[in-house]
Coordinates of C-alpha atoms and ligand atoms in Angstrom, one line a residue:
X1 CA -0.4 -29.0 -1.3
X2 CA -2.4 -25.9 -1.3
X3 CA -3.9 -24.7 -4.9
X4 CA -2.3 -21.3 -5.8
X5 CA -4.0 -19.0 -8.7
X6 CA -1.6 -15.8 -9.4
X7 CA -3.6 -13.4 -11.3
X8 CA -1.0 -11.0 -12.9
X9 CA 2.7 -11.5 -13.8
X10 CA 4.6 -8.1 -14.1
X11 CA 6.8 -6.6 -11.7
X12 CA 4.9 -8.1 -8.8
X13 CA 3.4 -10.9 -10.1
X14 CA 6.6 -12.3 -11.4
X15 CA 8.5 -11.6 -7.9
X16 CA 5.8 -13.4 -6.1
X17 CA 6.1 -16.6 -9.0
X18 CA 9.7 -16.7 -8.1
X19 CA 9.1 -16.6 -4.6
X20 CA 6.9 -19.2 -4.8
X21 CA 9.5 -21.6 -6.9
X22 CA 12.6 -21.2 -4.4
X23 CA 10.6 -21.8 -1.3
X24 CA 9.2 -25.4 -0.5
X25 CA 5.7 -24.1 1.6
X26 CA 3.4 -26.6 0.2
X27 CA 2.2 -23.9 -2.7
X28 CA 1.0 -25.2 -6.2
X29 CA 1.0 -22.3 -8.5
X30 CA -1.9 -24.0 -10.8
X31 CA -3.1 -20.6 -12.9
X32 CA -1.2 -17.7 -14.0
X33 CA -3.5 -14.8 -15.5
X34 CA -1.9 -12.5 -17.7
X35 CA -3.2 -10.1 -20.8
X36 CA -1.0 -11.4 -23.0
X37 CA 0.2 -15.4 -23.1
X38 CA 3.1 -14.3 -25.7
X39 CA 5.2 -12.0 -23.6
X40 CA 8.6 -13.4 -22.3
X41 CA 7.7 -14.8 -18.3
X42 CA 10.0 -15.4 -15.9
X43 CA 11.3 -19.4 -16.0
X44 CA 8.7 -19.5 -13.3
X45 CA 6.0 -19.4 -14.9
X46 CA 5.7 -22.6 -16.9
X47 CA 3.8 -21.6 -20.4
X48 CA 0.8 -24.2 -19.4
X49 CA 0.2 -22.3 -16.5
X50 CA -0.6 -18.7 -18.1
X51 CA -4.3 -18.4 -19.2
X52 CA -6.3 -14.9 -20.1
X53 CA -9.5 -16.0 -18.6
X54 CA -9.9 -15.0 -15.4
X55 CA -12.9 -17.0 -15.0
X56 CA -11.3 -20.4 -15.6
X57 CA -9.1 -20.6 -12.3
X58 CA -12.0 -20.1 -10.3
X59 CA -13.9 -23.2 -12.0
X60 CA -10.7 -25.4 -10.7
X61 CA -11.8 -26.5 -7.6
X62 CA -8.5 -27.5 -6.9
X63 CA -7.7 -23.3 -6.3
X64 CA -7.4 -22.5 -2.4
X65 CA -5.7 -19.0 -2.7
X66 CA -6.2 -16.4 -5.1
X67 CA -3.2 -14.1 -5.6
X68 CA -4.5 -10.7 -7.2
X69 CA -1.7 -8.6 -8.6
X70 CA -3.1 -7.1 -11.8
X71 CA -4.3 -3.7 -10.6
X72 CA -7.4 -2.1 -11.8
X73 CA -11.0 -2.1 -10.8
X74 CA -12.1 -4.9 -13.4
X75 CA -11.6 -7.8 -13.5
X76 CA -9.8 -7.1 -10.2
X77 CA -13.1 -6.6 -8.1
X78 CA -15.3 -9.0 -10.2
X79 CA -12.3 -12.2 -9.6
X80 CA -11.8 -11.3 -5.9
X81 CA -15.7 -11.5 -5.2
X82 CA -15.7 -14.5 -7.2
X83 CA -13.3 -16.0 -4.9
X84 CA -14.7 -15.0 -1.6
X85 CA -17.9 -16.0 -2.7
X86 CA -16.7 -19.3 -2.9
X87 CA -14.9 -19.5 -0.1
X88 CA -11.9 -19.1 -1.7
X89 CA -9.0 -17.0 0.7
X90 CA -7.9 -14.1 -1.4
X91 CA -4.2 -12.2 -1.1
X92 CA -3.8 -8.7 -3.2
X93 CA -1.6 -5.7 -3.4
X94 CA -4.6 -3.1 -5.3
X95 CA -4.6 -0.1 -3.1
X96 CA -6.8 1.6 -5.8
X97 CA -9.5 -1.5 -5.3
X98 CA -9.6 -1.5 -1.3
X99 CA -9.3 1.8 -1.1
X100 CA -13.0 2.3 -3.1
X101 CA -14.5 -1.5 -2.0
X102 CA -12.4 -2.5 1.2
X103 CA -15.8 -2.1 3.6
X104 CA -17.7 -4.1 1.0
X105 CA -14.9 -7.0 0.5
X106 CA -13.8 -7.4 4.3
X107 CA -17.9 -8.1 4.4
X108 CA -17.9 -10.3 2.4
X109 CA -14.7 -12.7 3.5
X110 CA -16.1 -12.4 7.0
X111 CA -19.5 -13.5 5.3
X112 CA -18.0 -16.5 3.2
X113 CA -15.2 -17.0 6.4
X114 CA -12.5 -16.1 3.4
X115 CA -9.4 -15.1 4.6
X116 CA -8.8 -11.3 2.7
X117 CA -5.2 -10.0 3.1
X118 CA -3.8 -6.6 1.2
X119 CA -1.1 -6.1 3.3
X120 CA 0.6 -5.4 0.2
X121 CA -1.3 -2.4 -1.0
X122 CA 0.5 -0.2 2.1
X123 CA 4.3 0.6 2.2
X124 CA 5.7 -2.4 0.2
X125 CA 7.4 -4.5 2.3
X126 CA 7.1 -2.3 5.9
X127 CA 4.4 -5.0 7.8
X128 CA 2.5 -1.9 9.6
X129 CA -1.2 -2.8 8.7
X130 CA 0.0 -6.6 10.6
X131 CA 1.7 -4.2 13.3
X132 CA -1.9 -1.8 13.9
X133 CA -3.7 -5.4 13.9
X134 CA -1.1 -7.3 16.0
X135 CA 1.9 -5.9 18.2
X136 CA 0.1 -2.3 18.5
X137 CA -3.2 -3.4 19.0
X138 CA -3.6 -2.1 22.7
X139 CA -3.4 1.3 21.7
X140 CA -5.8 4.3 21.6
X141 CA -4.2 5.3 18.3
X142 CA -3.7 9.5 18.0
X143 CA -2.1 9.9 14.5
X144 CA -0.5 7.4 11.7
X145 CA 1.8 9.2 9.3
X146 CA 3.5 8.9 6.6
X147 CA 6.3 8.3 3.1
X148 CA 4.0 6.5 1.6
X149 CA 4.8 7.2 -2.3
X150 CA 8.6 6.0 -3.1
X151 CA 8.2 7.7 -6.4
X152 CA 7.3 11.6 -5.1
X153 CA 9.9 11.1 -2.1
X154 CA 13.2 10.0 -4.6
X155 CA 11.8 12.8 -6.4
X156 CA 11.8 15.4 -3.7
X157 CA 15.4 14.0 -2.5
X158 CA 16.9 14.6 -6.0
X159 CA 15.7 17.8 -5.6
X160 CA 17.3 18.7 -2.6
X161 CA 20.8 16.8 -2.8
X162 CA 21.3 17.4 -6.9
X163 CA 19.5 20.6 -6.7
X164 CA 17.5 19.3 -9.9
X165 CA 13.9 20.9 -10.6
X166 CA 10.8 18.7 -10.6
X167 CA 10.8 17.4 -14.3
X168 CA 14.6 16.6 -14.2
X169 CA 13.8 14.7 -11.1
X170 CA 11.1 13.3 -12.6
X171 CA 13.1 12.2 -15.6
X172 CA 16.0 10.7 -13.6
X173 CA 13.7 8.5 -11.4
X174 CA 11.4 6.9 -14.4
X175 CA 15.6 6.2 -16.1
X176 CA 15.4 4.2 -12.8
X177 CA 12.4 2.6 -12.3
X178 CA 10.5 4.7 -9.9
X179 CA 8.6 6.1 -11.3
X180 CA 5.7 5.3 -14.0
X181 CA 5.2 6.4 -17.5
X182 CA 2.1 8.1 -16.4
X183 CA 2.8 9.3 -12.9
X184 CA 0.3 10.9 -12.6
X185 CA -1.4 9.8 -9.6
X186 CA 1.8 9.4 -7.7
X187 CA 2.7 13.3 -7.7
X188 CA -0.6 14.3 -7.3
X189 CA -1.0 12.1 -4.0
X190 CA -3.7 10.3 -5.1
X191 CA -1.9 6.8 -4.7
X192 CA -0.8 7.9 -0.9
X193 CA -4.5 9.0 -0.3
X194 CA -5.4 5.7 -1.1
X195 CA -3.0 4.2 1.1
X196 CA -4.3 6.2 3.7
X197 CA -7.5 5.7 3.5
X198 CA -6.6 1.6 4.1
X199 CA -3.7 2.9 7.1
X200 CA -6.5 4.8 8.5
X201 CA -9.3 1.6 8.5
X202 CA -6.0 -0.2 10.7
X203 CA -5.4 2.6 12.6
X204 CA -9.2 3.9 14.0
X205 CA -11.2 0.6 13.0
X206 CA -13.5 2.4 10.0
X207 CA -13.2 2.9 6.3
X208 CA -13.1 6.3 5.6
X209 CA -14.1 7.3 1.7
X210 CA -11.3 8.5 -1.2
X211 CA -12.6 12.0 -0.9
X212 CA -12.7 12.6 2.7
X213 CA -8.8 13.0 1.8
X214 CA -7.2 16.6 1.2
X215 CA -5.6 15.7 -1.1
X216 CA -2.7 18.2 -2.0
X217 CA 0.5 16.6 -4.9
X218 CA 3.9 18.1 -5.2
X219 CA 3.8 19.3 -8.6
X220 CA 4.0 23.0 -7.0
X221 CA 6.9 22.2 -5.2
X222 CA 9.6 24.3 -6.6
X223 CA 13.6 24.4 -5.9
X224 CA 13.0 27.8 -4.1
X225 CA 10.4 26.1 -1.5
X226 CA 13.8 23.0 -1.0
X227 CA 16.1 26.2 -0.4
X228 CA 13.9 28.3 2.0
X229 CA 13.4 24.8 3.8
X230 CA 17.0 24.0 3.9
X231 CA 18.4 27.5 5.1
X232 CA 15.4 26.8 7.8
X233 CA 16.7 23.0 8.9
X234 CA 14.1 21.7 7.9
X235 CA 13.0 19.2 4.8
X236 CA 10.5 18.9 2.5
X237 CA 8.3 15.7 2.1
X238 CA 5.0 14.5 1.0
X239 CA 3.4 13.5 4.1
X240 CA 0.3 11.0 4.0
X241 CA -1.5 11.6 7.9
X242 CA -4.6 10.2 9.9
X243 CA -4.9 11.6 12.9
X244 CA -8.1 12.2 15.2
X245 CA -9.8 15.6 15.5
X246 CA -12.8 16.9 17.3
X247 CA -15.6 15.0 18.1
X248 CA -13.7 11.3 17.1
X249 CA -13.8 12.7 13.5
X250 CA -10.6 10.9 11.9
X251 CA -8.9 13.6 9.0
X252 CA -6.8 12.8 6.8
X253 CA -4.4 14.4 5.0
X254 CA -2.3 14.5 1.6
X255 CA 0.4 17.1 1.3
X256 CA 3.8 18.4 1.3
X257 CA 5.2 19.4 4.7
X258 CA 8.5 21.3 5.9
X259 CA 9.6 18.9 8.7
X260 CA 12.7 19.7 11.0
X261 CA 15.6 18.1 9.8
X262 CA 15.8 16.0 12.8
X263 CA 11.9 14.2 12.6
X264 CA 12.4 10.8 11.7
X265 CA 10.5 11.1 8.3
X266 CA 13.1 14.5 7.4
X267 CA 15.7 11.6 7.5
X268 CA 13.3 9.1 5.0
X269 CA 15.6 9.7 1.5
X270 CA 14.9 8.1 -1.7
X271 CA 12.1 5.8 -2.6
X272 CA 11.9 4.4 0.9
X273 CA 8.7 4.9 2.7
X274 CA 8.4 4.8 6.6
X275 CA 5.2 5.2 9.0
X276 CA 4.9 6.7 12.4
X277 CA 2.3 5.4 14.6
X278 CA 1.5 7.7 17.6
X279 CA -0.4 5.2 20.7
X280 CA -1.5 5.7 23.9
X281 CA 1.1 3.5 25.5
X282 CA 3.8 2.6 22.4
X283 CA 4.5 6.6 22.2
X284 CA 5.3 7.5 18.5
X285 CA 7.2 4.1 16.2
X286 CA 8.6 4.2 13.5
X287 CA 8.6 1.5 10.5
X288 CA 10.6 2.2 7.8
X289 CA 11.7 0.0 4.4
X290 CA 11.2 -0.5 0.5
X291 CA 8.0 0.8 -0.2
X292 CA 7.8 -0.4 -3.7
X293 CA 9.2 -2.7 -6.3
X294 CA 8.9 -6.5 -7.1
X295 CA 10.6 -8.4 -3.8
X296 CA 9.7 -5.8 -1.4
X297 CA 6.0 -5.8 -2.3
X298 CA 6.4 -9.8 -2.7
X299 CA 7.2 -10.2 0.8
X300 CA 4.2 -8.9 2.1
X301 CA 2.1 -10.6 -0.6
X302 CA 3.9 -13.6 -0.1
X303 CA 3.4 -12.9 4.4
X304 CA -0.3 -12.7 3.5
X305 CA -0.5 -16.0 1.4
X306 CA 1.4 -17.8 4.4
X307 CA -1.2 -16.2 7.2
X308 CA -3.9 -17.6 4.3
X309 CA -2.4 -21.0 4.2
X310 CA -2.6 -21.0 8.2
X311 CA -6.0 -19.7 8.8
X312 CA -7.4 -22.3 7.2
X313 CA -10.2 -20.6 5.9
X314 CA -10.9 -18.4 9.5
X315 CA -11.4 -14.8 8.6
X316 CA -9.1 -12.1 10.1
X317 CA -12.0 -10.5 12.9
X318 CA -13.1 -7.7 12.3
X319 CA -11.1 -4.2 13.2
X320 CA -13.2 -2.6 16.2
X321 CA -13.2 0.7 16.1
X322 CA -10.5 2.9 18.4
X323 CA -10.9 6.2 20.8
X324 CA -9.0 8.9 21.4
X325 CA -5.9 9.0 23.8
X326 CA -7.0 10.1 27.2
X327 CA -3.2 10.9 27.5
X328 CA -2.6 12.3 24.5
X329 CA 0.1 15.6 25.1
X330 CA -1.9 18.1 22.5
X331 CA 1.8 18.5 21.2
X332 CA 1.4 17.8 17.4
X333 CA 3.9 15.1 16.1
X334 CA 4.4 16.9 12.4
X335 CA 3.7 20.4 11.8
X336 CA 1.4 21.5 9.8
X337 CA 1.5 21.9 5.7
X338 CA 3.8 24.2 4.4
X339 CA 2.6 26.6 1.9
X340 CA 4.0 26.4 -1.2
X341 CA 4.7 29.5 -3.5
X342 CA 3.1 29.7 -7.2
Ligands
NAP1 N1 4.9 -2.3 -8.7 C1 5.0 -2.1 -7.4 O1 6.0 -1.7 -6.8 C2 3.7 -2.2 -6.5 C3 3.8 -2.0 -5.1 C4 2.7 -2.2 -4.3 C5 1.5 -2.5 -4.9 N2 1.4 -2.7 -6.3 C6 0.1 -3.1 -6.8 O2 0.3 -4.4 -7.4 C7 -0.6 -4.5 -8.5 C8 0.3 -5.0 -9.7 O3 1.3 -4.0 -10.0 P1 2.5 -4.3 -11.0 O4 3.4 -3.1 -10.9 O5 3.0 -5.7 -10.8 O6 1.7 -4.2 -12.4 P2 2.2 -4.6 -13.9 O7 3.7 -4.8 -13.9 O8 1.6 -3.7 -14.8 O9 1.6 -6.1 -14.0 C9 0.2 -6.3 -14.2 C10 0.0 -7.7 -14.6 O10 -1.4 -8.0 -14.6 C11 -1.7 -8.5 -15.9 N3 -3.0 -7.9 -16.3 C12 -3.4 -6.6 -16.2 N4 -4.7 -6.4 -16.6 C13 -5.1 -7.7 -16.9 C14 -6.4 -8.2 -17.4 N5 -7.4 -7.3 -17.6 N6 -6.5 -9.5 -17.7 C15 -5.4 -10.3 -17.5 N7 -4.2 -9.9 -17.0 C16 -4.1 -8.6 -16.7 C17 -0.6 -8.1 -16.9 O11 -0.6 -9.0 -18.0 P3 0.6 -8.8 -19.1 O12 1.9 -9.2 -18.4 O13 0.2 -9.8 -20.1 O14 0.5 -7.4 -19.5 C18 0.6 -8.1 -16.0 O15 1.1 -9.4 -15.9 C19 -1.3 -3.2 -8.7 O16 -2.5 -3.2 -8.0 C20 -0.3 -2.2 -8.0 O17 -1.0 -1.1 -7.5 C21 2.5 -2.6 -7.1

């Protein structure tokens, strides 16, 4: 059996516990961290597994995996250096954490041969950080883009087939669960900048910094700006892009684009997220699936523990870094930001 600590058991955490009860892999979930050790768990999550110190799972020497699906900078960053440090092989959904520390935590697994998998923190449940790494791997990569916030995208689809405004929108898709209390960071685009900034390490081999993202939200996206783009066939969405400039320089970009109708993101509704990839010799693919939510995000979290269990403690090598398409066509696969009236 292979030692399992979960750290966190809301909507993710609680999806992956599940997971790991109705499937016979050779997991044993030894530690469950939580805030608070009175709050109704799923059946799960047996009550002598939940503890509040996050220290205490890494003193079990008995823990193999670390699952980290709290969120947060702390204790997030302290327990996942913990567990590399000791050679422990670490799985975690926190876009906000690898965004800021990925350089310095992918260092330090290949340092401590820890296996570090966040396959999570991108798209849900779309594998395309395992598809740059793996199946698209020969390619000089031109230009990743993407739906990469489920939340902004139901929004911007309510807008345009119920012909709601923004905080109507907005209302209808927290009723539902798709949006946070707070969403603060998901209709500025800071939440897809971060998963950008992680699809753009996969995609040209470097980690790029937070605030080498424009970063531009849709909270100035009116109905007028759905209309115009309507009577124009095309459709608005908040498009998340990588792409290389001049001189190797990779820039990335936050912000709401008029796409024609017919570009496979136009046709992305809801809260599902989808990903081009533009190659050298896989022309432009598209990934597309739930982006968000407890099962969708515990597949690839529970993908990543699997690939854990079968490294057996070999580190994932590093990315190298990728050039430019030679044959690259110069004709642009999204056009460019729309601007949006005050
Ligand atoms: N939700 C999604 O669809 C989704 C998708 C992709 C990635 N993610 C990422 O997955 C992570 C978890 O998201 P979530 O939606 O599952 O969050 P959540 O529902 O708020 O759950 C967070 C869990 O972590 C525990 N926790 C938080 N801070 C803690 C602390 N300081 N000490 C001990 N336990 C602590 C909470 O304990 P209590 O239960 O006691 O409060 C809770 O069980 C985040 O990094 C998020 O960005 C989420």
């Amino acid at each position: 059996m292979i030692g399992v600590a979960l750290y966190g058991c809301g909507t993710v955490g609680s999806a992956v516990a599940e997971a790991l009860a109705t499937r016979a892999d050779g997991f044993e979930l030894r530690h469950v961290v939580v805030r608070d050790p009175h709050r109704l768990r799923t059946a799960a999550v047996p009550r002598a597994l939940l503890r509040t110190d996050w220290r205490a799972p890494l003193a079990d020497p008995g823990v193999q995996v670390v699952i980290e699906v709290m969120g947060g900078a702390e204790p997030a960053g302290s327990l996942i250096r913990g567990a590399l440090r000791t050679g422990r092989q670490v799985v975690t959904a926190n876009k906000a954490l690898i965004a800021a520390a990925g350089a310095e935590l992918e260092a330090l697994a290949w340092a401590r041969g820890a296996f570090l998998g966040y396959e999570a923190a991108v798209a849900g449940a779309i594998p395309v950080l395992d598809a740059l790494r793996g199946p698209l791997a020969a390619n000089r990569i031109r230009r990743v883009a993407g739906i990469l916030n489920g939340t902004t995208n139901y929004i911007l689809t309510r807008m345009e087939e119920d012909l709601l405004d923004l905080p109507a929108a907005l209302r209808q898709a927290q009723e539902l669960g798709f949006a946070e209390a707070d969403p603060g960071a998901d209709l500025s685009g800071r939440d897809a900048a971060q998963k950008l900034v992680i699809l753009a390490r996969h995609a040209f081999g470097r980690w790029l910094p937070l605030e080498r993202v424009r970063c531009e939200g849709i909270e100035a996206v009116t109905g007028g700006d759905i209309d115009d783009a309507l009577r124009a066939g095309e459709r608005i969405r908040l498009v998340a892009e990588a792409s290389l400039g001049d001189d190797d320089e990779v820039v990335l970009e936050v912000a709401p684009r008029a796409l024609p109708a017919v570009h496979p993101l136009a046709a992305v509704r809801n809260e599902t997220n989808a990903v081009a990839v533009e190659g050298d010799l896989c022309g432009v693919v598209v990934l597309a699936g739930p982006g968000a939510g407890g099962k969708a995000t515990a597949s690839a979290v529970y993908g990543d523990l699997l690939r854990a269990a079968g490294s057996r403690g070999r580190p994932l090598a590093p990315l190298r870094t990728r050039h430019p398409s030679p044959l690259s066509t110069g004709t642009d696969m999204l056009p460019s930001p729309i601007v949006i009236s005050s």
